[in-house]
mmCIF file of C-alpha atoms in Angstrom:
data_model
loop_
_atom_site.group_PDB
_atom_site.id
_atom_site.type_symbol
_atom_site.label_atom_id
_atom_site.label_comp_id
_atom_site.label_asym_id
_atom_site.label_seq_id
_atom_site.Cartn_x
_atom_site.Cartn_y
_atom_site.Cartn_z
ATOM 1 C CA MET A 1 -8.229 4.027 -19.941
ATOM 2 C CA LYS A 2 -6.881 5.906 -22.906
ATOM 3 C CA LEU A 3 -7.894 4.348 -26.198
ATOM 4 C CA ALA A 4 -4.575 5.340 -27.795
ATOM 5 C CA HIS A 5 -2.726 3.190 -25.247
ATOM 6 C CA PHE A 6 -5.167 0.307 -25.618
ATOM 7 C CA GLU A 7 -4.859 0.265 -29.401
ATOM 8 C CA ARG A 8 -1.096 0.737 -29.470
ATOM 9 C CA LEU A 9 -0.212 -1.724 -26.706
ATOM 10 C CA ALA A 10 -2.821 -4.344 -27.718
ATOM 11 C CA PRO A 11 -2.998 -6.175 -24.366
ATOM 12 C CA ILE A 12 -3.599 -9.911 -24.306
ATOM 13 C CA CYS A 13 -5.702 -12.000 -21.946
ATOM 14 C CA PRO A 14 -3.508 -12.930 -18.934
ATOM 15 C CA VAL A 15 -5.356 -16.226 -18.467
ATOM 16 C CA CYS A 16 -4.804 -17.223 -22.095
ATOM 17 C CA ARG A 17 -1.173 -16.089 -21.977
ATOM 18 C CA ALA A 18 -0.519 -18.501 -19.106
ATOM 19 C CA ALA A 19 -1.874 -21.246 -21.383
ATOM 20 C CA GLY A 20 0.471 -20.254 -24.212
ATOM 21 C CA LEU A 21 -2.098 -18.292 -26.232
ATOM 22 C CA GLU A 22 -1.913 -14.649 -27.353
ATOM 23 C CA SER A 23 -5.613 -13.803 -27.266
ATOM 24 C CA ARG A 24 -6.096 -10.087 -27.744
ATOM 25 C CA LEU A 25 -8.461 -8.192 -25.526
ATOM 26 C CA GLN A 26 -11.221 -6.232 -27.200
ATOM 27 C CA LEU A 27 -13.587 -3.513 -26.083
ATOM 28 C CA GLY A 28 -16.772 -4.796 -24.490
ATOM 29 C CA ARG A 29 -19.313 -2.663 -22.685
ATOM 30 C CA ILE A 30 -18.630 1.055 -22.345
ATOM 31 C CA GLU A 31 -20.683 2.578 -19.538
ATOM 32 C CA LYS A 32 -18.879 5.910 -19.218
ATOM 33 C CA GLY A 33 -16.320 7.534 -21.452
ATOM 34 C CA THR A 34 -15.407 9.963 -24.186
ATOM 35 C CA ALA A 35 -14.058 9.648 -27.703
ATOM 36 C CA THR A 36 -10.542 9.195 -26.309
ATOM 37 C CA GLU A 37 -10.941 7.591 -22.855
ATOM 38 C CA ILE A 38 -13.061 4.976 -21.095
ATOM 39 C CA GLU A 39 -13.997 5.657 -17.480
ATOM 40 C CA GLU A 40 -16.101 2.565 -16.834
ATOM 41 C CA GLY A 41 -16.754 -0.592 -18.811
ATOM 42 C CA ALA A 42 -15.177 -3.924 -19.616
ATOM 43 C CA LEU A 43 -12.618 -5.602 -21.855
ATOM 44 C CA LEU A 44 -13.294 -9.070 -23.279
ATOM 45 C CA CYS A 45 -10.968 -11.877 -24.287
ATOM 46 C CA SER A 46 -11.350 -12.459 -28.032
ATOM 47 C CA PHE A 47 -10.784 -16.238 -27.782
ATOM 48 C CA ALA A 48 -14.120 -18.074 -27.988
ATOM 49 C CA GLY A 49 -12.883 -20.717 -25.551
ATOM 50 C CA CYS A 50 -12.169 -18.100 -22.877
ATOM 51 C CA GLN A 51 -14.097 -14.824 -23.247
ATOM 52 C CA ARG A 52 -13.171 -13.639 -19.772
ATOM 53 C CA GLU A 53 -14.193 -10.142 -18.765
ATOM 54 C CA TYR A 54 -11.837 -7.570 -17.264
ATOM 55 C CA PRO A 55 -13.416 -4.475 -15.712
ATOM 56 C CA ILE A 56 -12.453 -0.872 -16.339
ATOM 57 C CA LEU A 57 -13.127 0.981 -13.079
ATOM 58 C CA LEU A 58 -12.372 4.626 -12.309
ATOM 59 C CA GLY A 59 -10.576 4.793 -15.665
ATOM 60 C CA ILE A 60 -8.270 1.902 -14.713
ATOM 61 C CA PRO A 61 -8.420 -1.434 -16.588
ATOM 62 C CA ILE A 62 -7.811 -4.358 -14.217
ATOM 63 C CA LEU A 63 -5.940 -7.009 -16.203
ATOM 64 C CA LEU A 64 -5.206 -9.804 -13.745
ATOM 65 C CA SER A 65 -5.642 -13.545 -14.090
ATOM 66 C CA ALA A 66 -7.002 -13.838 -10.523
ATOM 67 C CA ILE A 67 -9.553 -11.107 -11.193
ATOM 68 C CA ARG A 68 -12.241 -12.354 -8.790
ATOM 69 C CA ALA A 69 -9.930 -12.584 -5.781
ATOM 70 C CA PHE A 70 -8.426 -9.177 -6.548
ATOM 71 C CA ILE A 71 -11.772 -7.407 -6.890
ATOM 72 C CA GLU A 72 -13.030 -8.998 -3.679
ATOM 73 C CA SER A 73 -9.967 -7.817 -1.731
ATOM 74 C CA SER A 74 -10.063 -4.329 -3.285
ATOM 75 C CA LEU A 75 -13.748 -3.457 -2.930
ATOM 76 C CA LEU A 76 -13.142 -0.841 -0.220
ATOM 77 C CA PRO A 77 -10.860 1.457 -2.292
ATOM 78 C CA ILE A 78 -12.874 0.803 -5.469
ATOM 79 C CA LEU A 79 -16.219 1.763 -3.926
ATOM 80 C CA ALA A 80 -14.993 4.338 -1.387
ATOM 81 C CA ARG A 81 -16.187 7.910 -1.772
ATOM 82 C CA ASN A 82 -13.507 10.584 -1.865
ATOM 83 C CA ASP A 83 -15.670 13.630 -1.231
ATOM 84 C CA PHE A 84 -16.018 13.469 2.547
ATOM 85 C CA ALA A 85 -14.871 16.451 4.619
ATOM 86 C CA PRO A 86 -11.479 16.054 6.352
ATOM 87 C CA SER A 87 -13.156 16.073 9.770
ATOM 88 C CA THR A 88 -15.420 13.223 8.687
ATOM 89 C CA LEU A 89 -12.455 11.256 7.370
ATOM 90 C CA SER A 90 -10.696 11.851 10.682
ATOM 91 C CA MET A 91 -13.687 10.433 12.552
ATOM 92 C CA LEU A 92 -13.793 7.409 10.239
ATOM 93 C CA GLY A 93 -10.096 6.881 10.919
ATOM 94 C CA ASP A 94 -10.660 6.937 14.668
ATOM 95 C CA CYS A 95 -13.448 4.384 14.304
ATOM 96 C CA SER A 96 -11.355 2.165 12.019
ATOM 97 C CA GLN A 97 -8.392 2.035 14.435
ATOM 98 C CA PRO A 98 -4.701 1.454 13.607
ATOM 99 C CA GLY A 99 -3.907 -1.411 11.261
ATOM 100 C CA SER A 100 -7.331 -1.426 9.592
ATOM 101 C CA VAL A 101 -7.659 -1.451 5.800
ATOM 102 C CA PHE A 102 -8.661 2.217 5.914
ATOM 103 C CA ASP A 103 -5.615 3.092 8.012
ATOM 104 C CA THR A 104 -3.284 1.110 5.721
ATOM 105 C CA ILE A 105 -4.628 2.895 2.640
ATOM 106 C CA ARG A 106 -4.100 6.309 4.240
ATOM 107 C CA SER A 107 -0.594 5.381 5.371
ATOM 108 C CA HIS A 108 0.453 4.242 1.883
ATOM 109 C CA GLN A 109 -1.079 7.270 0.182
ATOM 110 C CA SER A 110 0.681 9.532 2.686
ATOM 111 C CA SER A 111 4.175 8.073 2.257
ATOM 112 C CA TYR A 112 4.109 7.550 -1.499
ATOM 113 C CA GLY A 113 2.025 10.634 -2.315
ATOM 114 C CA TYR A 114 4.593 12.792 -0.521
ATOM 115 C CA ASN A 115 7.573 11.039 -2.124
ATOM 116 C CA HIS A 116 6.086 11.462 -5.611
ATOM 117 C CA PHE A 117 4.545 14.951 -5.393
ATOM 118 C CA GLN A 118 6.474 16.655 -2.595
ATOM 119 C CA GLU A 119 7.490 19.810 -4.435
ATOM 120 C CA PHE A 120 3.964 20.381 -5.779
ATOM 121 C CA ILE A 121 2.210 20.340 -2.385
ATOM 122 C CA THR A 122 0.655 23.670 -1.456
ATOM 123 C CA ALA A 123 2.753 25.168 1.352
ATOM 124 C CA SER A 124 1.058 25.883 4.666
ATOM 125 C CA SER A 125 1.983 26.830 8.204
ATOM 126 C CA ARG A 126 2.299 23.136 8.970
ATOM 127 C CA ILE A 127 4.378 22.343 5.891
ATOM 128 C CA PRO A 128 6.836 25.172 5.161
ATOM 129 C CA ALA A 129 8.024 25.698 1.605
ATOM 130 C CA GLU A 130 11.659 24.983 2.500
ATOM 131 C CA SER A 131 10.826 21.410 3.510
ATOM 132 C CA LEU A 132 8.772 20.829 0.362
ATOM 133 C CA ASN A 133 11.614 22.088 -1.840
ATOM 134 C CA ASP A 134 14.147 19.751 -0.228
ATOM 135 C CA THR A 135 13.626 16.944 -2.748
ATOM 136 C CA ALA A 136 16.882 15.026 -2.195
ATOM 137 C CA GLY A 137 15.861 11.393 -1.990
ATOM 138 C CA SER A 138 12.576 11.858 -3.860
ATOM 139 C CA LEU A 139 11.448 9.383 -6.498
ATOM 140 C CA ALA A 140 11.859 12.037 -9.188
ATOM 141 C CA SER A 141 15.565 12.448 -8.403
ATOM 142 C CA LEU A 142 16.057 8.670 -8.350
ATOM 143 C CA VAL A 143 14.430 8.062 -11.730
ATOM 144 C CA ARG A 144 16.326 10.968 -13.313
ATOM 145 C CA SER A 145 19.574 9.367 -12.142
ATOM 146 C CA ALA A 146 18.423 6.082 -13.659
ATOM 147 C CA MET A 147 17.559 7.594 -17.042
ATOM 148 C CA SER A 148 20.845 9.478 -17.156
ATOM 149 C CA LEU A 149 22.772 6.278 -16.429
ATOM 150 C CA ALA A 150 20.748 4.242 -18.935
ATOM 151 C CA GLY A 151 21.204 6.613 -21.869
ATOM 152 C CA ALA A 152 19.329 6.297 -25.151
ATOM 153 C CA VAL A 153 16.956 3.427 -25.904
ATOM 154 C CA PRO A 154 15.300 2.223 -29.133
ATOM 155 C CA THR A 155 12.022 3.627 -30.389
ATOM 156 C CA GLY A 156 9.069 1.990 -28.717
ATOM 157 C CA PRO A 157 6.648 2.195 -25.800
ATOM 158 C CA GLN A 158 7.955 2.295 -22.238
ATOM 159 C CA MET A 159 6.559 0.918 -18.994
ATOM 160 C CA ASP A 160 6.895 1.807 -15.310
ATOM 161 C CA LEU A 161 6.351 -1.330 -13.202
ATOM 162 C CA GLY A 162 5.057 -0.686 -9.686
ATOM 163 C CA CYS A 163 4.327 2.918 -10.648
ATOM 164 C CA GLY A 164 2.456 3.894 -7.469
ATOM 165 C CA PRO A 165 1.203 7.503 -7.808
ATOM 166 C CA GLY A 166 3.013 7.752 -11.132
ATOM 167 C CA ARG A 167 5.939 10.136 -10.787
ATOM 168 C CA ALA A 168 8.477 7.870 -12.513
ATOM 169 C CA THR A 169 5.963 7.341 -15.345
ATOM 170 C CA TRP A 170 5.718 11.090 -15.735
ATOM 171 C CA GLU A 171 9.508 11.549 -15.731
ATOM 172 C CA MET A 172 9.866 8.904 -18.454
ATOM 173 C CA ALA A 173 7.256 10.769 -20.510
ATOM 174 C CA ARG A 174 9.105 14.034 -19.926
ATOM 175 C CA GLN A 175 12.279 12.587 -21.426
ATOM 176 C CA LEU A 176 10.374 11.320 -24.470
ATOM 177 C CA ASP A 177 8.896 14.787 -24.995
ATOM 178 C CA GLU A 178 12.329 16.377 -24.759
ATOM 179 C CA ALA A 179 13.625 13.868 -27.340
ATOM 180 C CA GLY A 180 10.759 14.680 -29.713
ATOM 181 C CA SER A 181 9.466 11.095 -29.586
ATOM 182 C CA ASP A 182 5.806 10.120 -29.997
ATOM 183 C CA ASP A 183 6.118 6.935 -27.927
ATOM 184 C CA LEU A 184 3.705 6.149 -25.092
ATOM 185 C CA VAL A 185 4.402 5.362 -21.431
ATOM 186 C CA LEU A 186 2.327 3.005 -19.301
ATOM 187 C CA GLY A 187 2.396 2.875 -15.510
ATOM 188 C CA ILE A 188 1.208 -0.336 -13.876
ATOM 189 C CA ASP A 189 0.565 -1.205 -10.255
ATOM 190 C CA MET A 190 -1.698 -3.433 -8.160
ATOM 191 C CA SER A 191 -2.572 -0.771 -5.587
ATOM 192 C CA VAL A 192 -5.899 0.823 -6.512
ATOM 193 C CA PRO A 193 -5.477 3.667 -3.956
ATOM 194 C CA LEU A 194 -2.104 4.643 -5.428
ATOM 195 C CA LEU A 195 -3.366 4.324 -9.003
ATOM 196 C CA GLN A 196 -6.211 6.662 -8.056
ATOM 197 C CA LEU A 197 -3.645 9.308 -7.098
ATOM 198 C CA ALA A 198 -1.864 8.770 -10.422
ATOM 199 C CA ARG A 199 -5.128 9.123 -12.333
ATOM 200 C CA ALA A 200 -5.974 12.353 -10.486
ATOM 201 C CA ALA A 201 -2.557 13.836 -11.302
ATOM 202 C CA MET A 202 -3.005 12.921 -14.959
ATOM 203 C CA SER A 203 -6.615 13.965 -15.505
ATOM 204 C CA GLN A 204 -7.104 16.839 -13.046
ATOM 205 C CA GLN A 205 -3.549 18.127 -12.414
ATOM 206 C CA ARG A 206 -4.596 18.236 -8.756
ATOM 207 C CA VAL A 207 -3.996 15.492 -6.205
ATOM 208 C CA THR A 208 -5.486 15.429 -2.713
ATOM 209 C CA PHE A 209 -4.120 12.867 -0.301
ATOM 210 C CA PRO A 210 -3.742 12.264 3.445
ATOM 211 C CA LEU A 211 -0.451 13.354 4.998
ATOM 212 C CA ARG A 212 0.253 11.690 8.312
ATOM 213 C CA ARG A 213 1.198 13.849 11.288
ATOM 214 C CA VAL A 214 1.531 11.096 13.899
ATOM 215 C CA GLY A 215 -0.391 7.967 14.862
ATOM 216 C CA ILE A 216 -3.701 8.105 13.003
ATOM 217 C CA VAL A 217 -3.754 11.912 12.753
ATOM 218 C CA TYR A 218 -3.750 13.037 9.103
ATOM 219 C CA ASP A 219 -4.003 16.341 7.254
ATOM 220 C CA TYR A 220 -5.429 16.321 3.745
ATOM 221 C CA VAL A 221 -3.040 18.204 1.461
ATOM 222 C CA HIS A 222 -3.255 19.320 -2.143
ATOM 223 C CA ALA A 223 -0.603 19.022 -4.843
ATOM 224 C CA ILE A 224 -0.974 21.099 -8.000
ATOM 225 C CA VAL A 225 0.778 19.105 -10.709
ATOM 226 C CA PRO A 226 1.902 20.840 -13.929
ATOM 227 C CA LYS A 227 -0.057 19.848 -17.008
ATOM 228 C CA GLU A 228 2.798 18.357 -18.974
ATOM 229 C CA HIS A 229 3.424 15.123 -20.845
ATOM 230 C CA TYR A 230 0.224 13.457 -19.679
ATOM 231 C CA GLU A 231 -1.221 12.911 -23.152
ATOM 232 C CA ARG A 232 1.298 10.100 -23.588
ATOM 233 C CA VAL A 233 0.756 8.537 -20.106
ATOM 234 C CA ASP A 234 -1.822 6.045 -18.847
ATOM 235 C CA PHE A 235 -2.188 3.847 -15.755
ATOM 236 C CA TRP A 236 -3.406 0.250 -15.630
ATOM 237 C CA CYS A 237 -3.767 -2.350 -12.896
ATOM 238 C CA CYS A 238 -1.499 -5.264 -13.869
ATOM 239 C CA ASP A 239 0.789 -7.780 -12.178
ATOM 240 C CA ALA A 240 4.435 -6.953 -12.939
ATOM 241 C CA THR A 241 5.309 -10.668 -12.741
ATOM 242 C CA ASP A 242 2.542 -11.635 -15.192
ATOM 243 C CA LEU A 243 2.383 -8.844 -17.747
ATOM 244 C CA PRO A 244 -0.527 -9.043 -20.246
ATOM 245 C CA PHE A 245 1.585 -8.064 -23.250
ATOM 246 C CA ARG A 246 3.312 -9.702 -26.192
ATOM 247 C CA ASP A 247 7.008 -10.566 -26.132
ATOM 248 C CA GLN A 248 9.630 -7.938 -27.007
ATOM 249 C CA GLN A 249 7.183 -5.030 -26.956
ATOM 250 C CA PHE A 250 8.792 -2.351 -24.734
ATOM 251 C CA ALA A 251 11.916 -0.273 -25.254
ATOM 252 C CA ARG A 252 12.424 0.678 -21.608
ATOM 253 C CA LEU A 253 11.140 -0.819 -18.384
ATOM 254 C CA ALA A 254 11.506 0.764 -14.961
ATOM 255 C CA ALA A 255 11.194 -1.026 -11.616
ATOM 256 C CA MET A 256 11.917 1.650 -9.017
ATOM 257 C CA ASN A 257 11.988 0.069 -5.549
ATOM 258 C CA VAL A 258 9.818 -2.851 -6.640
ATOM 259 C CA ILE A 259 11.984 -5.953 -6.619
ATOM 260 C CA ASP A 260 11.790 -6.316 -2.821
ATOM 261 C CA SER A 261 8.062 -5.528 -2.730
ATOM 262 C CA LEU A 262 6.485 -8.550 -4.433
ATOM 263 C CA GLY A 263 6.205 -12.292 -4.052
ATOM 264 C CA SER A 264 8.731 -13.405 -6.665
ATOM 265 C CA PRO A 265 11.628 -11.099 -7.644
ATOM 266 C CA LEU A 266 12.872 -13.748 -10.078
ATOM 267 C CA ALA A 267 9.495 -13.765 -11.856
ATOM 268 C CA LEU A 268 9.732 -9.970 -12.134
ATOM 269 C CA LEU A 269 13.124 -10.185 -13.873
ATOM 270 C CA GLN A 270 11.852 -12.907 -16.211
ATOM 271 C CA SER A 271 8.752 -10.865 -17.033
ATOM 272 C CA MET A 272 10.866 -7.802 -17.801
ATOM 273 C CA SER A 273 13.172 -9.802 -20.054
ATOM 274 C CA ARG A 274 10.254 -11.355 -21.938
ATOM 275 C CA THR A 275 8.519 -8.067 -22.726
ATOM 276 C CA MET A 276 11.641 -6.009 -23.511
ATOM 277 C CA MET A 277 12.700 -5.543 -27.129
ATOM 278 C CA PRO A 278 16.307 -6.272 -28.220
ATOM 279 C CA GLY A 279 18.450 -3.231 -27.521
ATOM 280 C CA GLY A 280 16.077 -2.067 -24.803
ATOM 281 C CA CYS A 281 16.949 -1.604 -21.168
ATOM 282 C CA ALA A 282 15.601 -2.175 -17.689
ATOM 283 C CA MET A 283 16.167 0.297 -14.857
ATOM 284 C CA ILE A 284 16.102 -1.633 -11.567
ATOM 285 C CA ALA A 285 16.509 0.234 -8.278
ATOM 286 C CA SER A 286 16.192 -1.301 -4.829
ATOM 287 C CA PRO A 287 17.343 -0.897 -1.221
ATOM 288 C CA TYR A 288 16.812 -4.681 -0.775
ATOM 289 C CA ASP A 289 14.588 -4.086 2.246
ATOM 290 C CA TRP A 290 13.384 -7.686 2.391
ATOM 291 C CA SER A 291 10.334 -8.669 4.426
ATOM 292 C CA ALA A 292 8.963 -12.189 4.808
ATOM 293 C CA ALA A 293 5.496 -10.633 5.082
ATOM 294 C CA VAL A 294 5.797 -9.594 1.418
ATOM 295 C CA THR A 295 8.324 -11.992 -0.147
ATOM 296 C CA PRO A 296 8.914 -15.564 1.068
ATOM 297 C CA MET A 297 12.500 -15.754 2.291
ATOM 298 C CA GLU A 298 13.287 -18.482 -0.254
ATOM 299 C CA GLN A 299 12.479 -15.946 -2.990
ATOM 300 C CA TRP A 300 14.748 -13.187 -1.700
ATOM 301 C CA ILE A 301 17.669 -12.193 -3.891
ATOM 302 C CA GLY A 302 20.319 -12.411 -1.189
ATOM 303 C CA GLY A 303 19.542 -11.240 2.304
ATOM 304 C CA HIS A 304 20.079 -14.727 3.746
ATOM 305 C CA SER A 305 22.493 -17.665 3.465
ATOM 306 C CA GLN A 306 25.533 -15.654 4.487
ATOM 307 C CA ARG A 307 27.609 -18.838 4.299
ATOM 308 C CA SER A 308 27.196 -18.815 0.503
ATOM 309 C CA ARG A 309 29.740 -17.522 -1.999
ATOM 310 C CA ASN A 310 28.112 -14.061 -1.979
ATOM 311 C CA GLU A 311 27.737 -14.034 1.805
ATOM 312 C CA GLY A 312 24.086 -13.085 1.382
ATOM 313 C CA GLN A 313 24.781 -9.806 -0.431
ATOM 314 C CA SER A 314 21.765 -8.843 -2.542
ATOM 315 C CA ASP A 315 23.660 -6.679 -5.040
ATOM 316 C CA ALA A 316 26.126 -9.514 -5.726
ATOM 317 C CA MET A 317 23.290 -11.980 -6.180
ATOM 318 C CA LEU A 318 21.507 -9.679 -8.632
ATOM 319 C CA ARG A 319 24.728 -9.355 -10.637
ATOM 320 C CA GLU A 320 24.881 -13.140 -10.939
ATOM 321 C CA LEU A 321 21.270 -13.335 -12.098
ATOM 322 C CA LEU A 322 21.988 -10.668 -14.726
ATOM 323 C CA THR A 323 25.223 -12.267 -15.949
ATOM 324 C CA PRO A 324 24.690 -15.042 -18.513
ATOM 325 C CA GLY A 325 25.887 -18.393 -17.209
ATOM 326 C CA MET A 326 26.822 -17.099 -13.753
ATOM 327 C CA HIS A 327 23.897 -18.695 -11.936
ATOM 328 C CA PRO A 328 21.543 -21.624 -12.662
ATOM 329 C CA GLN A 329 18.673 -19.113 -12.750
ATOM 330 C CA SER A 330 20.428 -16.362 -14.725
ATOM 331 C CA ILE A 331 17.908 -14.378 -16.779
ATOM 332 C CA ALA A 332 18.219 -15.213 -20.458
ATOM 333 C CA GLY A 333 18.897 -12.205 -22.668
ATOM 334 C CA LEU A 334 19.699 -9.706 -19.910
ATOM 335 C CA SER A 335 23.126 -8.420 -18.936
ATOM 336 C CA ILE A 336 24.349 -5.526 -16.807
ATOM 337 C CA ALA A 337 25.127 -2.364 -18.748
ATOM 338 C CA ALA A 338 25.803 -0.002 -15.809
ATOM 339 C CA GLU A 339 25.466 0.310 -12.058
ATOM 340 C CA GLN A 340 25.387 3.045 -9.442
ATOM 341 C CA ASP A 341 25.296 2.330 -5.726
ATOM 342 C CA ARG A 342 24.034 4.196 -2.675
ATOM 343 C CA ILE A 343 21.651 6.656 -4.296
ATOM 344 C CA PRO A 344 19.551 8.294 -1.557
ATOM 345 C CA TRP A 345 15.829 7.558 -1.395
ATOM 346 C CA LYS A 346 13.697 8.831 1.481
ATOM 347 C CA LEU A 347 10.247 7.623 2.448
ATOM 348 C CA ARG A 348 8.291 9.816 4.872
ATOM 349 C CA LEU A 349 6.332 7.969 7.581
ATOM 350 C CA HIS A 350 5.064 10.930 9.640
ATOM 351 C CA ASP A 351 6.150 14.365 10.860
ATOM 352 C CA ARG A 352 8.929 12.983 13.030
ATOM 353 C CA SER A 353 9.933 9.870 11.116
ATOM 354 C CA SER A 354 11.375 9.040 7.707
ATOM 355 C CA VAL A 355 13.148 5.985 6.376
ATOM 356 C CA HIS A 356 16.394 6.833 4.575
ATOM 357 C CA TYR A 357 17.532 4.233 2.058
ATOM 358 C CA ASP A 358 20.710 3.834 0.016
ATOM 359 C CA VAL A 359 19.451 2.404 -3.244
ATOM 360 C CA HIS A 360 21.384 0.160 -5.623
ATOM 361 C CA LEU A 361 20.630 1.061 -9.250
ATOM 362 C CA THR A 362 21.224 -1.457 -12.029
ATOM 363 C CA ILE A 363 20.788 -0.915 -15.764
ATOM 364 C CA ALA A 364 20.216 -4.202 -17.594
ATOM 365 C CA ALA A 365 20.381 -4.409 -21.396
ATOM 366 C CA LYS A 366 18.461 -6.861 -23.601
ATOM 367 C CA SER A 367 20.469 -8.687 -26.242
#
């Protein structure tokens, strides 16, 4: 955790925030760190009636109200070693079998690692350079389209919600550098394995991750990431629907392919509106690939109730939510500034399979 981000963003206790209090977090124990970063330690709630502890693990502060349940469910990626030989990891994968936690982690790191760092992967006989350079549909191209459509934003910190391995966070930082700004960018996610890739890209400029061939056969590939813009970037583990920050704090918020990947899309929009400063903007991109395994159907934005006025169309439903007075649950303070439909986004599954999405991009402005 970078101390510059901690001091500038001044996070508040998520448990206290739910109770209507803005109790700042303060540094507690520091087990490992430098003058500018903390690798391992704890943050403490400053309110005497709370004083909850939030761990900093692997350089990532975990700022969640349900901290015990999260740590218990995430012990494998937190404690896992990453220095085993590829052949040993292959054997562990065979023993773990398809659908295991280990297999799920490798699958996610493969798909999202490739989508974020494709053009930086070291070419090999298995992965020719021409395929790595074909970045149409990558996350980088999607977020560049979003920033171009959004235009200028006020001075202030920016946040990438559901950052995964961090490429959109990096692209937002790149634009700030080009504009000569000294603002900071924070990437947040609840996937420790993906945040570990983001941290490696930031601190080592080298990312190693499993790339799936087929079934449970993986190659471990290396991406050499340019050392640019990372002094202004950090990555934290936070819930995008329950952000541990004060109101009206961020100038730009990005949610690239997130709204259909969490339990409450409406809570995400409300959280973005609450933490966005007047004049700021939200970049929301989604293919609306709804799944009841992730989001209860009642929480979907469209995708059902085709007998309704919008005939179940997700883009039309989102427009209503982002138009004041159009819907009983319209998001206060947000309105649509621009839209672009059917932007390609491609997610690699394995050597012979990719999912091709047509993403709907919405720019929402805060009044």
